[in-house]
PDB file of C-alpha atoms in Angstrom:
ATOM      1  CA  UNK D 861      -0.230   0.083   0.287  1.00 73.00           C
ATOM      2  CA  UNK D 862       1.676   3.153  -1.448  1.00 84.00           C
ATOM      3  CA  UNK D 863       0.737   5.683   1.321  1.00 94.00           C
ATOM      4  CA  UNK D 864       2.568   8.538  -0.336  1.00 96.00           C
ATOM      5  CA  UNK D 865       2.507   8.638  -4.307  1.00 96.00           C
ATOM      6  CA  UNK D 866       4.686  10.563  -6.886  1.00 97.00           C
ATOM      7  CA  UNK D 867       2.704   9.370 -10.180  1.00 93.00           C
ATOM      8  CA  UNK D 868       5.417  11.426 -12.357  1.00 96.00           C
ATOM      9  CA  UNK D 869       8.739   9.169 -12.568  1.00 96.00           C
ATOM     10  CA  UNK D 870      10.055  12.111 -14.718  1.00 97.00           C
ATOM     11  CA  UNK D 871      10.083  15.842 -15.574  1.00 98.00           C
ATOM     12  CA  UNK D 872      11.675  17.662 -18.066  1.00 98.00           C
ATOM     13  CA  UNK D 873      11.616  21.532 -18.262  1.00 98.00           C
ATOM     14  CA  UNK D 874      13.773  24.065 -19.824  1.00 98.00           C
ATOM     15  CA  UNK D 875      16.403  26.589 -17.776  1.00 98.00           C
ATOM     16  CA  UNK D 876      14.322  29.530 -16.593  1.00 98.00           C
ATOM     17  CA  UNK D 877      10.954  28.346 -16.446  1.00 98.00           C
ATOM     18  CA  UNK D 878       9.139  26.677 -13.250  1.00 98.00           C
ATOM     19  CA  UNK D 879       9.286  23.287 -12.707  1.00 98.00           C
ATOM     20  CA  UNK D 880       6.387  21.718 -10.701  1.00 98.00           C
ATOM     21  CA  UNK D 881       6.629  18.480  -9.102  1.00 98.00           C
ATOM     22  CA  UNK D 882       3.447  16.924  -7.463  1.00 98.00           C
ATOM     23  CA  UNK D 883       2.932  14.273  -4.440  1.00 98.00           C
ATOM     24  CA  UNK D 884      -0.430  12.494  -2.943  1.00 98.00           C
ATOM     25  CA  UNK D 885      -0.749  10.821   0.246  1.00 97.00           C
ATOM     26  CA  UNK D 886      -3.596   8.859   1.741  1.00 96.00           C
ATOM     27  CA  UNK D 887      -2.505   8.519   5.666  1.00 91.00           C
ATOM     28  CA  UNK D 888      -4.633  11.230   7.298  1.00 91.00           C
ATOM     29  CA  UNK D 889      -2.424  10.528  10.290  1.00 88.00           C
ATOM     30  CA  UNK D 890       0.242  12.460   8.168  1.00 90.00           C
ATOM     31  CA  UNK D 891       0.526  16.047   8.959  1.00 87.00           C
ATOM     32  CA  UNK D 892       4.219  17.030   8.217  1.00 90.00           C
ATOM     33  CA  UNK D 893       5.838  16.813   4.732  1.00 93.00           C
ATOM     34  CA  UNK D 894       9.320  17.182   3.559  1.00 93.00           C
ATOM     35  CA  UNK D 895      10.873  17.302   0.155  1.00 97.00           C
ATOM     36  CA  UNK D 896      14.729  15.912  -0.253  1.00 97.00           C
ATOM     37  CA  UNK D 897      16.877  15.859  -3.394  1.00 97.00           C
ATOM     38  CA  UNK D 898      18.957  13.176  -4.633  1.00 96.00           C
ATOM     39  CA  UNK D 899      22.113  13.419  -6.616  1.00 96.00           C
ATOM     40  CA  UNK D 900      23.493  10.359  -8.287  1.00 92.00           C
ATOM     41  CA  UNK D 901      25.979   8.400  -5.661  1.00 89.00           C
ATOM     42  CA  UNK D 902      24.883  10.851  -2.630  1.00 93.00           C
ATOM     43  CA  UNK D 903      22.472  10.510   0.392  1.00 94.00           C
ATOM     44  CA  UNK D 904      18.984  12.371  -0.090  1.00 95.00           C
ATOM     45  CA  UNK D 905      19.224  16.056   1.090  1.00 96.00           C
ATOM     46  CA  UNK D 906      16.615  17.985   2.798  1.00 94.00           C
ATOM     47  CA  UNK D 907      14.994  20.732   0.888  1.00 96.00           C
ATOM     48  CA  UNK D 908      12.106  22.244   2.128  1.00 96.00           C
ATOM     49  CA  UNK D 909       9.135  21.060   4.460  1.00 93.00           C
ATOM     50  CA  UNK D 910       5.566  22.201   5.620  1.00 93.00           C
ATOM     51  CA  UNK D 911       3.392  21.577   8.468  1.00 91.00           C
ATOM     52  CA  UNK D 912      -0.562  20.792   7.930  1.00 91.00           C
ATOM     53  CA  UNK D 913      -1.093  24.151   9.511  1.00 92.00           C
ATOM     54  CA  UNK D 914       0.273  26.035   6.700  1.00 94.00           C
ATOM     55  CA  UNK D 915      -0.661  26.149   3.098  1.00 96.00           C
ATOM     56  CA  UNK D 916       2.138  27.390   2.019  1.00 97.00           C
ATOM     57  CA  UNK D 917       5.927  27.543   2.415  1.00 97.00           C
ATOM     58  CA  UNK D 918       8.505  29.530   0.507  1.00 97.00           C
ATOM     59  CA  UNK D 919      12.549  29.451   0.820  1.00 97.00           C
ATOM     60  CA  UNK D 920      14.193  31.113  -1.943  1.00 97.00           C
ATOM     61  CA  UNK D 921      13.536  29.458  -5.319  1.00 98.00           C
ATOM     62  CA  UNK D 922      11.435  26.871  -3.935  1.00 98.00           C
ATOM     63  CA  UNK D 923       7.911  26.571  -2.667  1.00 98.00           C
ATOM     64  CA  UNK D 924       5.898  23.960  -1.183  1.00 98.00           C
ATOM     65  CA  UNK D 925       2.023  24.402  -1.455  1.00 98.00           C
ATOM     66  CA  UNK D 926      -0.074  21.741   0.531  1.00 98.00           C
ATOM     67  CA  UNK D 927      -3.706  21.062  -0.163  1.00 97.00           C
ATOM     68  CA  UNK D 928      -5.290  18.949   2.966  1.00 95.00           C
ATOM     69  CA  UNK D 929      -8.554  18.406   1.216  1.00 95.00           C
ATOM     70  CA  UNK D 930      -7.088  16.771  -1.406  1.00 97.00           C
ATOM     71  CA  UNK D 931      -4.492  14.915   0.403  1.00 97.00           C
ATOM     72  CA  UNK D 932      -1.946  16.938  -2.447  1.00 98.00           C
ATOM     73  CA  UNK D 933       1.243  18.544  -2.486  1.00 97.00           C
ATOM     74  CA  UNK D 934       3.450  20.208  -4.970  1.00 98.00           C
ATOM     75  CA  UNK D 935       6.770  21.740  -5.021  1.00 98.00           C
ATOM     76  CA  UNK D 936       7.507  24.558  -7.251  1.00 98.00           C
ATOM     77  CA  UNK D 937      10.898  25.544  -8.539  1.00 98.00           C
ATOM     78  CA  UNK D 938      11.007  28.834 -10.010  1.00 98.00           C
ATOM     79  CA  UNK D 939      13.290  29.377 -11.900  1.00 98.00           C
ATOM     80  CA  UNK D 940      14.677  26.206 -12.710  1.00 98.00           C
ATOM     81  CA  UNK D 941      18.440  25.757 -13.218  1.00 98.00           C
ATOM     82  CA  UNK D 942      20.675  23.141 -14.436  1.00 96.00           C
ATOM     83  CA  UNK D 943      21.960  22.051 -10.969  1.00 96.00           C
ATOM     84  CA  UNK D 944      18.353  21.364 -10.009  1.00 98.00           C
ATOM     85  CA  UNK D 945      18.605  18.165 -12.167  1.00 98.00           C
ATOM     86  CA  UNK D 946      18.055  15.178  -9.662  1.00 98.00           C
ATOM     87  CA  UNK D 947      15.681  12.968  -8.037  1.00 97.00           C
ATOM     88  CA  UNK D 948      12.765  14.656  -5.635  1.00 98.00           C
ATOM     89  CA  UNK D 949      11.429  12.579  -3.155  1.00 98.00           C
ATOM     90  CA  UNK D 950       8.204  13.787  -1.300  1.00 97.00           C
ATOM     91  CA  UNK D 951       8.082  12.432   2.132  1.00 94.00           C
ATOM     92  CA  UNK D 952       5.353  12.566   5.170  1.00 93.00           C
ATOM     93  CA  UNK D 953       5.260  11.847   8.849  1.00 89.00           C
ATOM     94  CA  UNK D 954       3.008  12.385  11.771  1.00 83.00           C
ATOM     95  CA  UNK D 955       4.662  15.195  13.799  1.00 71.00           C
ATOM     96  CA  UNK D 956       4.691  13.276  17.184  1.00 66.00           C
ATOM     97  CA  UNK D 957       5.498  10.199  16.356  1.00 58.00           C
ATOM     98  CA  UNK D 958       6.561   9.248  19.762  1.00 55.00           C
ATOM     99  CA  UNK D 959       9.024   6.087  18.009  1.00 51.00           C
ATOM    100  CA  UNK D 960      11.298   7.602  15.909  1.00 58.00           C
ATOM    101  CA  UNK D 961      11.888   9.591  12.720  1.00 71.00           C
ATOM    102  CA  UNK D 962       9.644   7.120  10.238  1.00 84.00           C
ATOM    103  CA  UNK D 963       9.474   9.256   7.117  1.00 90.00           C
ATOM    104  CA  UNK D 964       7.217   7.511   4.656  1.00 93.00           C
ATOM    105  CA  UNK D 965       8.881   8.131   0.999  1.00 96.00           C
ATOM    106  CA  UNK D 966       7.193   8.303  -2.372  1.00 97.00           C
ATOM    107  CA  UNK D 967       9.207   6.715  -5.435  1.00 97.00           C
ATOM    108  CA  UNK D 968      10.651  10.204  -6.324  1.00 97.00           C
ATOM    109  CA  UNK D 969      10.509  12.166  -9.570  1.00 98.00           C
ATOM    110  CA  UNK D 970      13.669  12.711 -11.872  1.00 98.00           C
ATOM    111  CA  UNK D 971      13.695  16.565 -13.037  1.00 98.00           C
ATOM    112  CA  UNK D 972      15.996  17.168 -15.791  1.00 98.00           C
ATOM    113  CA  UNK D 973      16.521  20.799 -16.387  1.00 98.00           C
ATOM    114  CA  UNK D 974      17.655  21.533 -20.053  1.00 96.00           C
ATOM    115  CA  UNK D 975      19.729  24.235 -21.523  1.00 90.00           C
TER     116      UNK D 975
ATOM    117  CA  UNK Y 218      30.689  19.387  10.904  1.00 60.00           C
ATOM    118  CA  UNK Y 219      31.124  16.591   9.529  1.00 74.00           C
ATOM    119  CA  UNK Y 220      28.223  14.415   7.823  1.00 91.00           C
ATOM    120  CA  UNK Y 221      27.113  11.346   7.899  1.00 96.00           C
ATOM    121  CA  UNK Y 222      29.472   8.489   7.034  1.00 96.00           C
ATOM    122  CA  UNK Y 223      28.958   5.019   5.941  1.00 98.00           C
ATOM    123  CA  UNK Y 224      30.665   1.798   4.972  1.00 97.00           C
ATOM    124  CA  UNK Y 225      31.364   0.154   2.949  1.00 97.00           C
ATOM    125  CA  UNK Y 226      30.251   2.160  -0.110  1.00 97.00           C
ATOM    126  CA  UNK Y 227      29.319  -1.557  -2.105  1.00 97.00           C
ATOM    127  CA  UNK Y 228      29.492  -4.838  -1.301  1.00 97.00           C
ATOM    128  CA  UNK Y 229      28.507  -8.446  -2.758  1.00 98.00           C
ATOM    129  CA  UNK Y 230      27.190 -11.174  -0.631  1.00 98.00           C
ATOM    130  CA  UNK Y 231      25.519 -14.540  -1.481  1.00 98.00           C
ATOM    131  CA  UNK Y 232      21.876 -15.708  -0.011  1.00 98.00           C
ATOM    132  CA  UNK Y 233      22.246 -16.911   3.456  1.00 98.00           C
ATOM    133  CA  UNK Y 234      25.168 -14.637   4.438  1.00 98.00           C
ATOM    134  CA  UNK Y 235      25.298 -12.483   6.991  1.00 98.00           C
ATOM    135  CA  UNK Y 236      26.265  -8.513   6.401  1.00 98.00           C
ATOM    136  CA  UNK Y 237      27.134  -5.673   8.854  1.00 98.00           C
ATOM    137  CA  UNK Y 238      26.881  -2.094   7.719  1.00 98.00           C
ATOM    138  CA  UNK Y 239      28.320   0.848   9.605  1.00 98.00           C
ATOM    139  CA  UNK Y 240      27.459   4.298   9.883  1.00 97.00           C
ATOM    140  CA  UNK Y 241      28.896   7.459  11.821  1.00 96.00           C
ATOM    141  CA  UNK Y 242      26.437  10.131  12.619  1.00 93.00           C
ATOM    142  CA  UNK Y 243      26.942  13.844  11.874  1.00 91.00           C
ATOM    143  CA  UNK Y 244      28.616  15.832  14.536  1.00 87.00           C
ATOM    144  CA  UNK Y 245      26.029  16.688  17.511  1.00 86.00           C
ATOM    145  CA  UNK Y 246      23.127  14.326  16.705  1.00 88.00           C
ATOM    146  CA  UNK Y 247      22.202  11.707  18.938  1.00 89.00           C
ATOM    147  CA  UNK Y 248      19.613   9.724  16.830  1.00 91.00           C
ATOM    148  CA  UNK Y 249      20.393   7.203  14.001  1.00 94.00           C
ATOM    149  CA  UNK Y 250      17.596   5.833  11.375  1.00 94.00           C
ATOM    150  CA  UNK Y 251      18.296   3.354   8.743  1.00 97.00           C
ATOM    151  CA  UNK Y 252      16.293   3.349   5.417  1.00 97.00           C
ATOM    152  CA  UNK Y 253      16.507   0.578   2.614  1.00 98.00           C
ATOM    153  CA  UNK Y 254      16.202   1.554  -0.806  1.00 97.00           C
ATOM    154  CA  UNK Y 255      15.285  -0.972  -3.632  1.00 96.00           C
ATOM    155  CA  UNK Y 256      15.770  -0.321  -7.164  1.00 93.00           C
ATOM    156  CA  UNK Y 257      13.143   2.190  -8.460  1.00 91.00           C
ATOM    157  CA  UNK Y 258      11.655   2.766  -5.148  1.00 94.00           C
ATOM    158  CA  UNK Y 259      11.776   5.549  -2.298  1.00 95.00           C
ATOM    159  CA  UNK Y 260      13.747   4.652   0.862  1.00 96.00           C
ATOM    160  CA  UNK Y 261      12.030   2.453   3.257  1.00 96.00           C
ATOM    161  CA  UNK Y 262      11.993   2.939   7.093  1.00 95.00           C
ATOM    162  CA  UNK Y 263      13.816  -0.097   8.943  1.00 96.00           C
ATOM    163  CA  UNK Y 264      14.385   1.232  12.352  1.00 94.00           C
ATOM    164  CA  UNK Y 265      15.821   4.074  14.367  1.00 93.00           C
ATOM    165  CA  UNK Y 266      18.184   3.882  17.556  1.00 93.00           C
ATOM    166  CA  UNK Y 267      18.249   6.449  20.117  1.00 89.00           C
ATOM    167  CA  UNK Y 268      20.309   6.293  23.572  1.00 88.00           C
ATOM    168  CA  UNK Y 269      21.336   2.717  22.056  1.00 91.00           C
ATOM    169  CA  UNK Y 270      18.037   1.715  22.009  1.00 92.00           C
ATOM    170  CA  UNK Y 271      15.709   0.520  18.956  1.00 91.00           C
ATOM    171  CA  UNK Y 272      13.012   3.386  19.253  1.00 87.00           C
ATOM    172  CA  UNK Y 273      10.693   2.933  16.154  1.00 87.00           C
ATOM    173  CA  UNK Y 274      10.485   0.064  13.774  1.00 92.00           C
ATOM    174  CA  UNK Y 275       8.859  -0.427  10.231  1.00 92.00           C
ATOM    175  CA  UNK Y 276       8.124  -3.548   8.662  1.00 93.00           C
ATOM    176  CA  UNK Y 277      11.064  -5.441   8.365  1.00 97.00           C
ATOM    177  CA  UNK Y 278      11.936  -8.868   9.825  1.00 97.00           C
ATOM    178  CA  UNK Y 279      13.826  -9.462  12.865  1.00 97.00           C
ATOM    179  CA  UNK Y 280      16.756 -10.837  10.816  1.00 98.00           C
ATOM    180  CA  UNK Y 281      17.270  -6.738  10.233  1.00 98.00           C
ATOM    181  CA  UNK Y 282      19.030  -5.996  13.444  1.00 97.00           C
ATOM    182  CA  UNK Y 283      21.112  -2.890  14.591  1.00 97.00           C
ATOM    183  CA  UNK Y 284      23.053  -1.461  17.672  1.00 96.00           C
ATOM    184  CA  UNK Y 285      23.835   2.201  18.362  1.00 96.00           C
ATOM    185  CA  UNK Y 286      27.042   2.809  20.471  1.00 94.00           C
ATOM    186  CA  UNK Y 287      27.775   5.405  23.146  1.00 92.00           C
ATOM    187  CA  UNK Y 288      29.328   7.911  20.436  1.00 90.00           C
ATOM    188  CA  UNK Y 289      26.098   7.469  18.538  1.00 91.00           C
ATOM    189  CA  UNK Y 290      27.585   5.568  15.606  1.00 94.00           C
ATOM    190  CA  UNK Y 291      25.513   2.853  14.215  1.00 96.00           C
ATOM    191  CA  UNK Y 292      25.515  -0.687  12.621  1.00 98.00           C
ATOM    192  CA  UNK Y 293      23.096  -2.757  10.672  1.00 98.00           C
ATOM    193  CA  UNK Y 294      23.086  -6.185  10.696  1.00 98.00           C
ATOM    194  CA  UNK Y 295      21.164  -8.647   8.258  1.00 98.00           C
ATOM    195  CA  UNK Y 296      20.938 -12.004   8.618  1.00 98.00           C
ATOM    196  CA  UNK Y 297      20.193 -15.136   6.401  1.00 98.00           C
ATOM    197  CA  UNK Y 298      20.397 -12.690   3.117  1.00 98.00           C
ATOM    198  CA  UNK Y 299      17.772 -13.053   0.583  1.00 98.00           C
ATOM    199  CA  UNK Y 300      18.049 -11.693  -3.055  1.00 98.00           C
ATOM    200  CA  UNK Y 301      15.368  -9.099  -2.241  1.00 97.00           C
ATOM    201  CA  UNK Y 302      17.705  -7.697   0.394  1.00 98.00           C
ATOM    202  CA  UNK Y 303      19.851  -6.137  -2.793  1.00 98.00           C
ATOM    203  CA  UNK Y 304      19.475  -2.444  -2.109  1.00 98.00           C
ATOM    204  CA  UNK Y 305      20.664   0.885  -1.161  1.00 97.00           C
ATOM    205  CA  UNK Y 306      21.291   1.141   2.465  1.00 98.00           C
ATOM    206  CA  UNK Y 307      20.689   4.398   3.941  1.00 98.00           C
ATOM    207  CA  UNK Y 308      21.712   5.852   7.381  1.00 97.00           C
ATOM    208  CA  UNK Y 309      20.495   9.060   8.840  1.00 95.00           C
ATOM    209  CA  UNK Y 310      20.987  11.327  11.830  1.00 93.00           C
ATOM    210  CA  UNK Y 311      19.160  13.821  13.539  1.00 90.00           C
ATOM    211  CA  UNK Y 312      18.998  15.608  16.864  1.00 85.00           C
ATOM    212  CA  UNK Y 313      16.105  14.025  18.634  1.00 74.00           C
ATOM    213  CA  UNK Y 314      13.443  11.183  18.202  1.00 64.00           C
ATOM    214  CA  UNK Y 315      10.398  12.065  18.999  1.00 63.00           C
ATOM    215  CA  UNK Y 316       8.930  14.583  16.351  1.00 62.00           C
ATOM    216  CA  UNK Y 317       8.326  13.687  12.624  1.00 59.00           C
ATOM    217  CA  UNK Y 318       9.529  17.459  12.131  1.00 64.00           C
ATOM    218  CA  UNK Y 319      13.250  16.761  12.871  1.00 73.00           C
ATOM    219  CA  UNK Y 320      15.202  16.970   9.822  1.00 84.00           C
ATOM    220  CA  UNK Y 321      17.193  13.722   8.872  1.00 91.00           C
ATOM    221  CA  UNK Y 322      21.015  14.171   7.299  1.00 93.00           C
ATOM    222  CA  UNK Y 323      21.627  10.912   5.519  1.00 96.00           C
ATOM    223  CA  UNK Y 324      24.911   9.523   4.030  1.00 97.00           C
ATOM    224  CA  UNK Y 325      25.434   8.154   0.496  1.00 97.00           C
ATOM    225  CA  UNK Y 326      24.360   4.670   1.432  1.00 97.00           C
ATOM    226  CA  UNK Y 327      26.010   1.171   1.205  1.00 98.00           C
ATOM    227  CA  UNK Y 328      24.918  -0.809  -1.909  1.00 97.00           C
ATOM    228  CA  UNK Y 329      24.226  -4.286  -1.114  1.00 98.00           C
ATOM    229  CA  UNK Y 330      24.077  -7.055  -3.992  1.00 98.00           C
ATOM    230  CA  UNK Y 331      22.857 -10.551  -2.752  1.00 98.00           C
ATOM    231  CA  UNK Y 332      23.584 -13.034  -5.406  1.00 97.00           C
TER     232      UNK Y 332
END
């Protein structure tokens, strides 16, 4: 049972344009959401997060939007740069896990930013 | 500050063997989590260690076990290896164990191939 879904395995955008990566979740207990970025041969690195009490969080070129009623979040990258080419993972967790940093990850979206 | 380091980076084992993977957490972090990432999938939570005790476990059988040492480094042990255990094993450290809002710092992983 895939509780966090990233239905687009890949996305290609031109440099300078907007990249929009989507994520859907099914578990109503999730109330904290994170995006991680992964380059080949490196571990995932934290990008941006949002808690369920917000519907938007912005950090420089990166903005995450959360639609709780639709159980959907998206990551917007504006403007996209070639260095943004990586695999992006959406992850979710209850804030008060009581038992660990148990993140549930999606399967990832490979973003390619072309010149 | 030093990041999360894992060893070995690659290894090959045969079915039925046992393997030990090692992880040094980021300086100042007291909690270590382990994730398994199969090909084409997102990372899956195996377990977490806090204060040298297992503190949260995912849906993995008991042949997956771990240790955390007083210096917060950690080991993942897998007994009776199966072909499906072939994956990238990621270690992540964080400060704190109880909140899903903790940001995890990942290592580059140990790639295990079981023949």
